[in-house]
Every structure is written in structure tokens, then in C-alpha cells.
Amino acid sequence: MTLQAVLRQARRSLAGLAAAMVLTAGALALGAAAPAGGAEAKAASGAAAKAALPCDIYASGGTPCVAAHSTTRALYASYNGPLYQVKRSSDGATATIGTLNAGGYANAAAQDSFCAGTACTITEIYDQSGHGNNLTIGPAGGADPADIGANAAALPTTAGGHKVYGVFISPGMGYRADDTSGIATGDQPEGEYAVLGGTHDNDGCCFDYGNAETNNDDNGAGHMEAIYFGTATGWGTGSGSGPWIMADMENGLFSGQGSGINESDPSVSHGFVTAVIKGEPGQWAIRGGNAQSGKLSTYYSGARPSGYNPMSKEGAIILGVGGDNSHSSAGSFYEGVMTSGYPSDATENAVQSSITSAGYSSSNSTPFAPGKKVSIQATAPGSATDYVTHDDSDNKVVISNVTSSSSAAQKADATWDVVPGLANRQCVSFESANDPGAYLRHSNYELYVNTNDGSTLFANDATFCPRAGNSGSGYSMMSNNFSDHYFRNYNGTAYIASDGGPNPQDAAAGWPADTTWKASAPWG
């Protein structure tokens, strides 16, 4: 080991010890201030827990947040400002969604009220750090045209017992801030973490959150330092089949020092994932863990890849895309921050404790649950006996009248086995009850029943996420890979359709009712 490396390791050890002492001292100070017992003690304990939010912890560790983004909760105990903005399809109006209280969770009820009977898009995610690094829908880049915004209702979840919404990124969606303040540039040290959905991913480039180019183009090795989550294998990988937490440093996704396999970077199976990337001159690290419980583990800590030391970071911020706006990726985002300085492991461990105490859990309990057999019934006026049905003559899906007097074959054609989503196990796929191995899938926005060919495209086309009904009752079936589109009955044919989009089946008139369904007892 060189003298420089020894000194760097010593400085890091001392910094970690100092951070641990600061964090411990803060906890002791809070404990000392608390009354000895009773209701006042419980109230003080609650206040102490509330005070220990991620950006407060980073500040105590000497590495303050310079960007803090979340659609689910405040990341500072004192923050009581806007979290994100939504835009309504019906009239183009916008609303800002904030917290329920200082240091609290998002006011999802405000979104539900504002977006009732129409679709809403997330147009901006506000920076809580005070640096003004808000994320807006991304412009065109060197790889792909301009992005579109995420469906605001696509990712309902629960945090701390409260309904909240995450950001569900499908290919073509993404957010960016090119003109930023306080973000690391050149070889300056920084840290990043994000809470992500562990079951929603693909192998496209690139589901990133972090530091990127300011001109939306590929400017070469070392011009990025962002968290990547997914199953891309074109550069480095971790062990198993993924998904993995890796670093996008531009012209490479890295799981360790080189572009090969790092067996210490495991495939992730948690429903909610804490992903950490940090870097400083000559050194970087990957850490990760379960965002619902437990501690962080270090998957890599060591030297930069060849050609990436020193770094040439530019200081833009991206979410859901690559540095050149490559936007063929998919993923789910709940919260994330970027820091000034290289956080100690002790600081990140305390942040992880705050994350697990946030109480993230899935809120996707519906009658369309894996293991059930259902018929999918329309709810629009005059459609009480209409069901999603497949036609063996041409594999198209139609909306057919099915009653007790219908033939046995027609009843069977209107019956579906619900199975875990082929591309996202938090969602579902519908297998034909009378044609095993064949699934409902969309192609060119129309629904068909086709035999599973084992491809990634088929898996995504055949995966749907039941969500609260767009009409205010029942359920709407959101496409996993076109997440602003839902099952729609349009003139007797089944499509996936957006609210007011460019195609005839996207017509706004009747869209809420036409995209709302209920699970009925199986006919077959």
C-alpha cells in the first residue's frame, strides 16, 4: 500500500469515528432532554425519531445534502414545503403536493382529489435542500428525444401508515436538472442514496439517479457518477442474474474496479432497496440493503476503474435516464439525495436506520391477486354484462356480452388465471384459463392473447398493474411498460389507452369509465 493510500485510509477512519461520535452525541443529547417516563417521554421519543431524517443525519456527519428529492416524505425534520407538482390531462391545470406536516409524509389525498376523473403527470420533483435543484421532465439528449413525465397514480405505496405515491418510470420517461447548485464537479467528493423498487427493472439503459453531464450528451469516461439499478450486462455485472446496484460513470456500468463480474455485488430481491454510491479522488464504493429492515452492506470499496481517475463530473442531476438521455430503462423511485463530501459508513448506517423507520410497504392488495381465477367485467354505463374475452379465430381480445345463457366456450374465453407479473412481480399477468401458456398482452396498443415466447418484450407487454379505478370505483389495469396507458373498452375492442393521447382510443370522452373494471366470479 502506498503512503498516499495509507494516509487516505487513516483520514477516512478518523472521519468515520468523528461522524459516529457526532451522531451518538446527538442521540444522547436528545435522550438526555427527554423526561424520565410517561406520556411526555413517549412524545419526546417520537420527536427524537422524527428529527433523525436523512438530510439531518448527513449534516450531522459533515456531508450535507445538496439535493434531496422525494414524492413520499420530507427528508429534513423541519421541511414543510412542496414535494412535487402534478399536471392534469383534462385541462392542463397544475397542483403542488406537499407534506401533511413538517418532517411528515406526502399529502396523497390532495393529489387524489385534484386528479379525480382524469390522469395526472408528475411534472416536477422539488429539491428540499434549499439549493433549488428541482427535477423537471428531461429534454432531448444525444441518445434519445425528450422524455415524458411519469403517471402520478402509477405507484401507490404506504409509508408510515400513510398512502403516498412513488415515481414509476417506464421507457421514455425521465427527469433532469442541468443548471444546478452545490453538486460535485470534477473530482470533488460526493455521496448518493436512493430508495428504489426492487422488483421493477429491466436491462435497458439506464435507470439512474445522480450526477451527469450538463449538455445531455455522452462526454466520455468519468463525466458521470450515478446510482444504476437494473439487469444490464453490457459492461460490468454483479453475481447471479440481477438486478444489481452499480455505478454509471459514463461509458460503463461498474460493479467494482473493472468492467467484469464482481461476485460481492449481489442480485437484489428486496421489495424496497436502499442503493448507495459514493466517490472521492481515487476511491469509490457501492453499498446497499433492504429499505424495510436491516443494515447496509458494502459491495465494493476501492480504487476507480482504469481511465476514471481523476473523474470529470459535471454536476447535472438525472432520474430514470442515462447521461445522454438514453431512456429505454424502467424502475421505481421513492426518495434520493446527493451530498457534498464523501459520507462515512457510520453516517450512511444512521441514514439507513431512518429509511427503515419510514415504514415503506406495498399497497397493491386487489381482487386481481395472483392465484385467483377471474372474469374482467366492464363498469361503464350500459356495459354490465360485458367482459374481456379472447377470440380464438384471430387472437384479438374483444369486449363481449357474456351471460348465464352463453356457451361454455364463450364463458371459458372470458376467464383468466391471475399470476405474478411476468416482468414485475408487484403486478400481475393474465393467463388464459382455456389456453394455458397464452397471456393477455398488448401490441401496437391493442390487446391480444398470445403464447409466451420467453422474451423480455413479451413479459413487459403481458404485465399489468391493477390500480384504483379511474372512474372513482373498481380497478384500472395499468400497462407495466406504458404506464400512462390502461385497459380500455373502445367500441367493443380492447386497447391500452392514455387519457387524451394521439390515438382514437385515447379520446378523453368516456375515458375514466371505459378504463375501469371489476373482478367478477369466473365464468369458466
JSON list of C-alpha atoms in Angstrom, two decimals, residues 206-373:
[
{"chain": "A", "resi": 206, "resn": "CYS", "atom": "CA", "xyz": [-30.22, 3.38, -17.89]},
{"chain": "A", "resi": 207, "resn": "PHE", "atom": "CA", "xyz": [-32.27, 3.64, -14.72]},
{"chain": "A", "resi": 208, "resn": "ASP", "atom": "CA", "xyz": [-30.01, 6.15, -12.96]},
{"chain": "A", "resi": 209, "resn": "TYR", "atom": "CA", "xyz": [-30.17, 8.69, -10.17]},
{"chain": "A", "resi": 210, "resn": "GLY", "atom": "CA", "xyz": [-27.24, 11.02, -9.64]},
{"chain": "A", "resi": 211, "resn": "ASN", "atom": "CA", "xyz": [-24.54, 13.13, -11.25]},
{"chain": "A", "resi": 212, "resn": "ALA", "atom": "CA", "xyz": [-24.47, 13.50, -15.06]},
{"chain": "A", "resi": 213, "resn": "GLU", "atom": "CA", "xyz": [-23.50, 15.70, -17.99]},
{"chain": "A", "resi": 214, "resn": "THR", "atom": "CA", "xyz": [-24.93, 19.20, -18.23]},
{"chain": "A", "resi": 215, "resn": "ASN", "atom": "CA", "xyz": [-25.32, 19.09, -22.05]},
{"chain": "A", "resi": 216, "resn": "ASN", "atom": "CA", "xyz": [-27.36, 15.84, -22.11]},
{"chain": "A", "resi": 217, "resn": "ASP", "atom": "CA", "xyz": [-24.72, 14.04, -24.16]},
{"chain": "A", "resi": 218, "resn": "ASP", "atom": "CA", "xyz": [-22.04, 11.38, -23.72]},
{"chain": "A", "resi": 219, "resn": "ASN", "atom": "CA", "xyz": [-18.90, 13.37, -22.89]},
{"chain": "A", "resi": 220, "resn": "GLY", "atom": "CA", "xyz": [-16.71, 10.38, -22.12]},
{"chain": "A", "resi": 221, "resn": "ALA", "atom": "CA", "xyz": [-15.46, 8.27, -19.24]},
{"chain": "A", "resi": 222, "resn": "GLY", "atom": "CA", "xyz": [-15.73, 9.83, -15.79]},
{"chain": "A", "resi": 223, "resn": "HIS", "atom": "CA", "xyz": [-18.26, 12.53, -16.65]},
{"chain": "A", "resi": 224, "resn": "MET", "atom": "CA", "xyz": [-20.95, 10.82, -14.56]},
{"chain": "A", "resi": 225, "resn": "GLU", "atom": "CA", "xyz": [-21.32, 9.33, -11.10]},
{"chain": "A", "resi": 226, "resn": "ALA", "atom": "CA", "xyz": [-24.84, 7.98, -10.66]},
{"chain": "A", "resi": 227, "resn": "ILE", "atom": "CA", "xyz": [-26.62, 5.09, -8.98]},
{"chain": "A", "resi": 228, "resn": "TYR", "atom": "CA", "xyz": [-27.74, 2.49, -11.53]},
{"chain": "A", "resi": 229, "resn": "PHE", "atom": "CA", "xyz": [-30.28, -0.27, -10.79]},
{"chain": "A", "resi": 230, "resn": "GLY", "atom": "CA", "xyz": [-31.21, -2.96, -13.28]},
{"chain": "A", "resi": 231, "resn": "THR", "atom": "CA", "xyz": [-30.07, -6.02, -15.21]},
{"chain": "A", "resi": 232, "resn": "ALA", "atom": "CA", "xyz": [-27.93, -4.54, -18.00]},
{"chain": "A", "resi": 233, "resn": "THR", "atom": "CA", "xyz": [-24.96, -6.78, -18.80]},
{"chain": "A", "resi": 234, "resn": "GLY", "atom": "CA", "xyz": [-23.14, -4.81, -21.49]},
{"chain": "A", "resi": 235, "resn": "TRP", "atom": "CA", "xyz": [-20.46, -3.62, -19.05]},
{"chain": "A", "resi": 236, "resn": "GLY", "atom": "CA", "xyz": [-19.93, -4.93, -15.52]},
{"chain": "A", "resi": 237, "resn": "THR", "atom": "CA", "xyz": [-22.35, -7.07, -13.52]},
{"chain": "A", "resi": 238, "resn": "GLY", "atom": "CA", "xyz": [-22.76, -8.46, -10.07]},
{"chain": "A", "resi": 239, "resn": "SER", "atom": "CA", "xyz": [-23.37, -12.07, -9.09]},
{"chain": "A", "resi": 240, "resn": "GLY", "atom": "CA", "xyz": [-26.41, -14.01, -10.25]},
{"chain": "A", "resi": 241, "resn": "SER", "atom": "CA", "xyz": [-28.90, -12.70, -12.78]},
{"chain": "A", "resi": 242, "resn": "GLY", "atom": "CA", "xyz": [-29.62, -9.31, -11.19]},
{"chain": "A", "resi": 243, "resn": "PRO", "atom": "CA", "xyz": [-30.93, -6.76, -10.71]},
{"chain": "A", "resi": 244, "resn": "TRP", "atom": "CA", "xyz": [-27.80, -5.11, -9.30]},
{"chain": "A", "resi": 245, "resn": "ILE", "atom": "CA", "xyz": [-26.79, -1.82, -7.76]},
{"chain": "A", "resi": 246, "resn": "MET", "atom": "CA", "xyz": [-23.96, -0.45, -9.88]},
{"chain": "A", "resi": 247, "resn": "ALA", "atom": "CA", "xyz": [-22.40, 2.91, -10.70]},
{"chain": "A", "resi": 248, "resn": "ASP", "atom": "CA", "xyz": [-22.89, 4.66, -14.04]},
{"chain": "A", "resi": 249, "resn": "MET", "atom": "CA", "xyz": [-19.66, 6.58, -14.58]},
{"chain": "A", "resi": 250, "resn": "GLU", "atom": "CA", "xyz": [-20.37, 7.08, -18.32]},
{"chain": "A", "resi": 251, "resn": "ASN", "atom": "CA", "xyz": [-19.28, 4.61, -20.97]},
{"chain": "A", "resi": 252, "resn": "GLY", "atom": "CA", "xyz": [-19.60, 1.92, -18.36]},
{"chain": "A", "resi": 253, "resn": "LEU", "atom": "CA", "xyz": [-21.74, 0.47, -15.57]},
{"chain": "A", "resi": 254, "resn": "PHE", "atom": "CA", "xyz": [-19.42, -0.72, -12.83]},
{"chain": "A", "resi": 255, "resn": "SER", "atom": "CA", "xyz": [-19.90, -3.25, -10.02]},
{"chain": "A", "resi": 256, "resn": "GLY", "atom": "CA", "xyz": [-16.27, -2.97, -8.90]},
{"chain": "A", "resi": 257, "resn": "GLN", "atom": "CA", "xyz": [-12.89, -1.76, -10.07]},
{"chain": "A", "resi": 258, "resn": "GLY", "atom": "CA", "xyz": [-13.16, -3.20, -13.57]},
{"chain": "A", "resi": 259, "resn": "SER", "atom": "CA", "xyz": [-15.84, -3.97, -16.13]},
{"chain": "A", "resi": 260, "resn": "GLY", "atom": "CA", "xyz": [-16.16, -7.66, -15.25]},
{"chain": "A", "resi": 261, "resn": "ILE", "atom": "CA", "xyz": [-18.21, -9.52, -12.67]},
{"chain": "A", "resi": 262, "resn": "ASN", "atom": "CA", "xyz": [-17.96, -8.54, -9.01]},
{"chain": "A", "resi": 263, "resn": "GLU", "atom": "CA", "xyz": [-19.23, -11.57, -7.10]},
{"chain": "A", "resi": 264, "resn": "SER", "atom": "CA", "xyz": [-19.54, -9.40, -3.99]},
{"chain": "A", "resi": 265, "resn": "ASP", "atom": "CA", "xyz": [-22.24, -7.28, -5.65]},
{"chain": "A", "resi": 266, "resn": "PRO", "atom": "CA", "xyz": [-25.34, -9.46, -5.15]},
{"chain": "A", "resi": 267, "resn": "SER", "atom": "CA", "xyz": [-28.56, -9.73, -7.08]},
{"chain": "A", "resi": 268, "resn": "VAL", "atom": "CA", "xyz": [-31.26, -7.86, -5.17]},
{"chain": "A", "resi": 269, "resn": "SER", "atom": "CA", "xyz": [-34.56, -9.43, -4.13]},
{"chain": "A", "resi": 270, "resn": "HIS", "atom": "CA", "xyz": [-35.93, -6.86, -1.66]},
{"chain": "A", "resi": 271, "resn": "GLY", "atom": "CA", "xyz": [-39.25, -5.20, -2.38]},
{"chain": "A", "resi": 272, "resn": "PHE", "atom": "CA", "xyz": [-37.70, -1.83, -1.47]},
{"chain": "A", "resi": 273, "resn": "VAL", "atom": "CA", "xyz": [-33.96, -1.26, -1.93]},
{"chain": "A", "resi": 274, "resn": "THR", "atom": "CA", "xyz": [-31.56, 1.26, -0.42]},
{"chain": "A", "resi": 275, "resn": "ALA", "atom": "CA", "xyz": [-28.87, 1.90, -3.05]},
{"chain": "A", "resi": 276, "resn": "VAL", "atom": "CA", "xyz": [-25.72, 3.89, -2.21]},
{"chain": "A", "resi": 277, "resn": "ILE", "atom": "CA", "xyz": [-22.90, 5.16, -4.43]},
{"chain": "A", "resi": 278, "resn": "LYS", "atom": "CA", "xyz": [-20.14, 7.49, -3.21]},
{"chain": "A", "resi": 279, "resn": "GLY", "atom": "CA", "xyz": [-16.87, 8.68, -4.66]},
{"chain": "A", "resi": 280, "resn": "GLU", "atom": "CA", "xyz": [-13.83, 10.80, -3.93]},
{"chain": "A", "resi": 281, "resn": "PRO", "atom": "CA", "xyz": [-10.38, 11.14, -5.56]},
{"chain": "A", "resi": 282, "resn": "GLY", "atom": "CA", "xyz": [-9.06, 7.64, -6.25]},
{"chain": "A", "resi": 283, "resn": "GLN", "atom": "CA", "xyz": [-11.82, 5.91, -4.28]},
{"chain": "A", "resi": 284, "resn": "TRP", "atom": "CA", "xyz": [-15.47, 4.91, -4.63]},
{"chain": "A", "resi": 285, "resn": "ALA", "atom": "CA", "xyz": [-17.94, 2.49, -3.08]},
{"chain": "A", "resi": 286, "resn": "ILE", "atom": "CA", "xyz": [-21.22, 0.63, -3.60]},
{"chain": "A", "resi": 287, "resn": "ARG", "atom": "CA", "xyz": [-23.42, -0.11, -0.60]},
{"chain": "A", "resi": 288, "resn": "GLY", "atom": "CA", "xyz": [-26.94, -1.45, -0.39]},
{"chain": "A", "resi": 289, "resn": "GLY", "atom": "CA", "xyz": [-29.61, -3.05, 1.73]},
{"chain": "A", "resi": 290, "resn": "ASN", "atom": "CA", "xyz": [-33.26, -3.70, 2.40]},
{"chain": "A", "resi": 291, "resn": "ALA", "atom": "CA", "xyz": [-35.09, -0.37, 2.77]},
{"chain": "A", "resi": 292, "resn": "GLN", "atom": "CA", "xyz": [-37.64, -2.00, 5.07]},
{"chain": "A", "resi": 293, "resn": "SER", "atom": "CA", "xyz": [-35.30, -3.56, 7.63]},
{"chain": "A", "resi": 294, "resn": "GLY", "atom": "CA", "xyz": [-31.71, -4.36, 8.48]},
{"chain": "A", "resi": 295, "resn": "LYS", "atom": "CA", "xyz": [-28.36, -2.75, 7.83]},
{"chain": "A", "resi": 296, "resn": "LEU", "atom": "CA", "xyz": [-26.35, -1.68, 4.81]},
{"chain": "A", "resi": 297, "resn": "SER", "atom": "CA", "xyz": [-23.69, -3.94, 3.34]},
{"chain": "A", "resi": 298, "resn": "THR", "atom": "CA", "xyz": [-20.65, -2.82, 1.36]},
{"chain": "A", "resi": 299, "resn": "TYR", "atom": "CA", "xyz": [-20.50, -4.49, -2.06]},
{"chain": "A", "resi": 300, "resn": "TYR", "atom": "CA", "xyz": [-17.38, -2.69, -3.24]},
{"chain": "A", "resi": 301, "resn": "SER", "atom": "CA", "xyz": [-14.97, -0.14, -1.80]},
{"chain": "A", "resi": 302, "resn": "GLY", "atom": "CA", "xyz": [-11.71, 0.61, -3.53]},
{"chain": "A", "resi": 303, "resn": "ALA", "atom": "CA", "xyz": [-9.93, 2.12, -6.48]},
{"chain": "A", "resi": 304, "resn": "ARG", "atom": "CA", "xyz": [-11.57, 3.69, -9.51]},
{"chain": "A", "resi": 305, "resn": "PRO", "atom": "CA", "xyz": [-11.70, 1.77, -12.81]},
{"chain": "A", "resi": 306, "resn": "SER", "atom": "CA", "xyz": [-8.86, 2.40, -15.23]},
{"chain": "A", "resi": 307, "resn": "GLY", "atom": "CA", "xyz": [-9.48, 5.64, -17.12]},
{"chain": "A", "resi": 308, "resn": "TYR", "atom": "CA", "xyz": [-11.77, 7.04, -14.41]},
{"chain": "A", "resi": 309, "resn": "ASN", "atom": "CA", "xyz": [-9.20, 8.63, -12.11]},
{"chain": "A", "resi": 310, "resn": "PRO", "atom": "CA", "xyz": [-9.45, 11.56, -11.85]},
{"chain": "A", "resi": 311, "resn": "MET", "atom": "CA", "xyz": [-13.16, 11.97, -12.51]},
{"chain": "A", "resi": 312, "resn": "SER", "atom": "CA", "xyz": [-14.65, 14.76, -14.64]},
{"chain": "A", "resi": 313, "resn": "LYS", "atom": "CA", "xyz": [-18.10, 15.03, -13.07]},
{"chain": "A", "resi": 314, "resn": "GLU", "atom": "CA", "xyz": [-20.26, 17.82, -14.47]},
{"chain": "A", "resi": 315, "resn": "GLY", "atom": "CA", "xyz": [-22.94, 18.29, -11.81]},
{"chain": "A", "resi": 316, "resn": "ALA", "atom": "CA", "xyz": [-26.25, 17.78, -13.59]},
{"chain": "A", "resi": 317, "resn": "ILE", "atom": "CA", "xyz": [-28.81, 15.51, -11.90]},
{"chain": "A", "resi": 318, "resn": "ILE", "atom": "CA", "xyz": [-30.76, 12.74, -13.66]},
{"chain": "A", "resi": 319, "resn": "LEU", "atom": "CA", "xyz": [-33.56, 10.38, -12.68]},
{"chain": "A", "resi": 320, "resn": "GLY", "atom": "CA", "xyz": [-34.61, 7.40, -14.79]},
{"chain": "A", "resi": 321, "resn": "VAL", "atom": "CA", "xyz": [-32.30, 8.08, -17.75]},
{"chain": "A", "resi": 322, "resn": "GLY", "atom": "CA", "xyz": [-28.64, 7.93, -18.75]},
{"chain": "A", "resi": 323, "resn": "GLY", "atom": "CA", "xyz": [-26.37, 10.93, -19.05]},
{"chain": "A", "resi": 324, "resn": "ASP", "atom": "CA", "xyz": [-27.04, 11.25, -22.79]},
{"chain": "A", "resi": 325, "resn": "ASN", "atom": "CA", "xyz": [-30.77, 10.81, -22.14]},
{"chain": "A", "resi": 326, "resn": "SER", "atom": "CA", "xyz": [-30.81, 7.13, -23.04]},
{"chain": "A", "resi": 327, "resn": "HIS", "atom": "CA", "xyz": [-34.32, 6.32, -21.85]},
{"chain": "A", "resi": 328, "resn": "SER", "atom": "CA", "xyz": [-35.05, 2.66, -22.51]},
{"chain": "A", "resi": 329, "resn": "SER", "atom": "CA", "xyz": [-34.97, 1.77, -18.81]},
{"chain": "A", "resi": 330, "resn": "ALA", "atom": "CA", "xyz": [-37.60, 1.05, -16.18]},
{"chain": "A", "resi": 331, "resn": "GLY", "atom": "CA", "xyz": [-37.67, 1.41, -12.41]},
{"chain": "A", "resi": 332, "resn": "SER", "atom": "CA", "xyz": [-39.42, 2.81, -9.35]},
{"chain": "A", "resi": 333, "resn": "PHE", "atom": "CA", "xyz": [-38.11, 5.74, -7.29]},
{"chain": "A", "resi": 334, "resn": "TYR", "atom": "CA", "xyz": [-39.27, 6.86, -3.84]},
{"chain": "A", "resi": 335, "resn": "GLU", "atom": "CA", "xyz": [-36.56, 9.13, -2.47]},
{"chain": "A", "resi": 336, "resn": "GLY", "atom": "CA", "xyz": [-32.93, 10.08, -3.00]},
{"chain": "A", "resi": 337, "resn": "VAL", "atom": "CA", "xyz": [-30.28, 12.60, -2.06]},
{"chain": "A", "resi": 338, "resn": "MET", "atom": "CA", "xyz": [-26.86, 13.84, -3.13]},
{"chain": "A", "resi": 339, "resn": "THR", "atom": "CA", "xyz": [-24.31, 15.17, -0.65]},
{"chain": "A", "resi": 340, "resn": "SER", "atom": "CA", "xyz": [-21.35, 17.48, -0.55]},
{"chain": "A", "resi": 341, "resn": "GLY", "atom": "CA", "xyz": [-18.40, 15.40, 0.62]},
{"chain": "A", "resi": 342, "resn": "TYR", "atom": "CA", "xyz": [-17.77, 11.66, 0.96]},
{"chain": "A", "resi": 343, "resn": "PRO", "atom": "CA", "xyz": [-20.07, 10.34, 3.72]},
{"chain": "A", "resi": 344, "resn": "SER", "atom": "CA", "xyz": [-18.69, 7.96, 6.30]},
{"chain": "A", "resi": 345, "resn": "ASP", "atom": "CA", "xyz": [-20.13, 4.47, 6.60]},
{"chain": "A", "resi": 346, "resn": "ALA", "atom": "CA", "xyz": [-21.35, 5.44, 10.07]},
{"chain": "A", "resi": 347, "resn": "THR", "atom": "CA", "xyz": [-23.36, 8.33, 8.64]},
{"chain": "A", "resi": 348, "resn": "GLU", "atom": "CA", "xyz": [-24.87, 6.11, 5.94]},
{"chain": "A", "resi": 349, "resn": "ASN", "atom": "CA", "xyz": [-25.71, 3.44, 8.52]},
{"chain": "A", "resi": 350, "resn": "ALA", "atom": "CA", "xyz": [-27.64, 6.03, 10.51]},
{"chain": "A", "resi": 351, "resn": "VAL", "atom": "CA", "xyz": [-29.42, 7.15, 7.33]},
{"chain": "A", "resi": 352, "resn": "GLN", "atom": "CA", "xyz": [-30.38, 3.52, 6.68]},
{"chain": "A", "resi": 353, "resn": "SER", "atom": "CA", "xyz": [-31.94, 3.36, 10.15]},
{"chain": "A", "resi": 354, "resn": "SER", "atom": "CA", "xyz": [-34.00, 6.43, 9.25]},
{"chain": "A", "resi": 355, "resn": "ILE", "atom": "CA", "xyz": [-35.07, 4.84, 5.97]},
{"chain": "A", "resi": 356, "resn": "THR", "atom": "CA", "xyz": [-36.20, 1.60, 7.59]},
{"chain": "A", "resi": 357, "resn": "SER", "atom": "CA", "xyz": [-38.17, 3.58, 10.17]},
{"chain": "A", "resi": 358, "resn": "ALA", "atom": "CA", "xyz": [-40.06, 5.31, 7.35]},
{"chain": "A", "resi": 359, "resn": "GLY", "atom": "CA", "xyz": [-42.18, 2.18, 7.07]},
{"chain": "A", "resi": 360, "resn": "TYR", "atom": "CA", "xyz": [-42.31, 1.58, 3.33]},
{"chain": "A", "resi": 361, "resn": "SER", "atom": "CA", "xyz": [-44.70, -1.19, 2.27]},
{"chain": "A", "resi": 362, "resn": "SER", "atom": "CA", "xyz": [-46.61, -2.18, -0.84]},
{"chain": "A", "resi": 363, "resn": "SER", "atom": "CA", "xyz": [-50.26, -1.22, -1.08]},
{"chain": "A", "resi": 364, "resn": "ASN", "atom": "CA", "xyz": [-51.34, -3.31, -4.03]},
{"chain": "A", "resi": 365, "resn": "SER", "atom": "CA", "xyz": [-53.94, -5.58, -2.43]},
{"chain": "A", "resi": 366, "resn": "THR", "atom": "CA", "xyz": [-56.71, -6.01, -5.01]},
{"chain": "A", "resi": 367, "resn": "PRO", "atom": "CA", "xyz": [-59.19, -8.71, -6.10]},
{"chain": "A", "resi": 368, "resn": "PHE", "atom": "CA", "xyz": [-56.82, -9.29, -9.03]},
{"chain": "A", "resi": 369, "resn": "ALA", "atom": "CA", "xyz": [-54.33, -11.18, -6.87]},
{"chain": "A", "resi": 370, "resn": "PRO", "atom": "CA", "xyz": [-52.04, -13.98, -8.09]},
{"chain": "A", "resi": 371, "resn": "GLY", "atom": "CA", "xyz": [-53.63, -17.37, -7.61]},
{"chain": "A", "resi": 372, "resn": "LYS", "atom": "CA", "xyz": [-57.16, -16.20, -8.35]},
{"chain": "A", "resi": 373, "resn": "LYS", "atom": "CA", "xyz": [-59.33, -17.05, -11.32]}
]
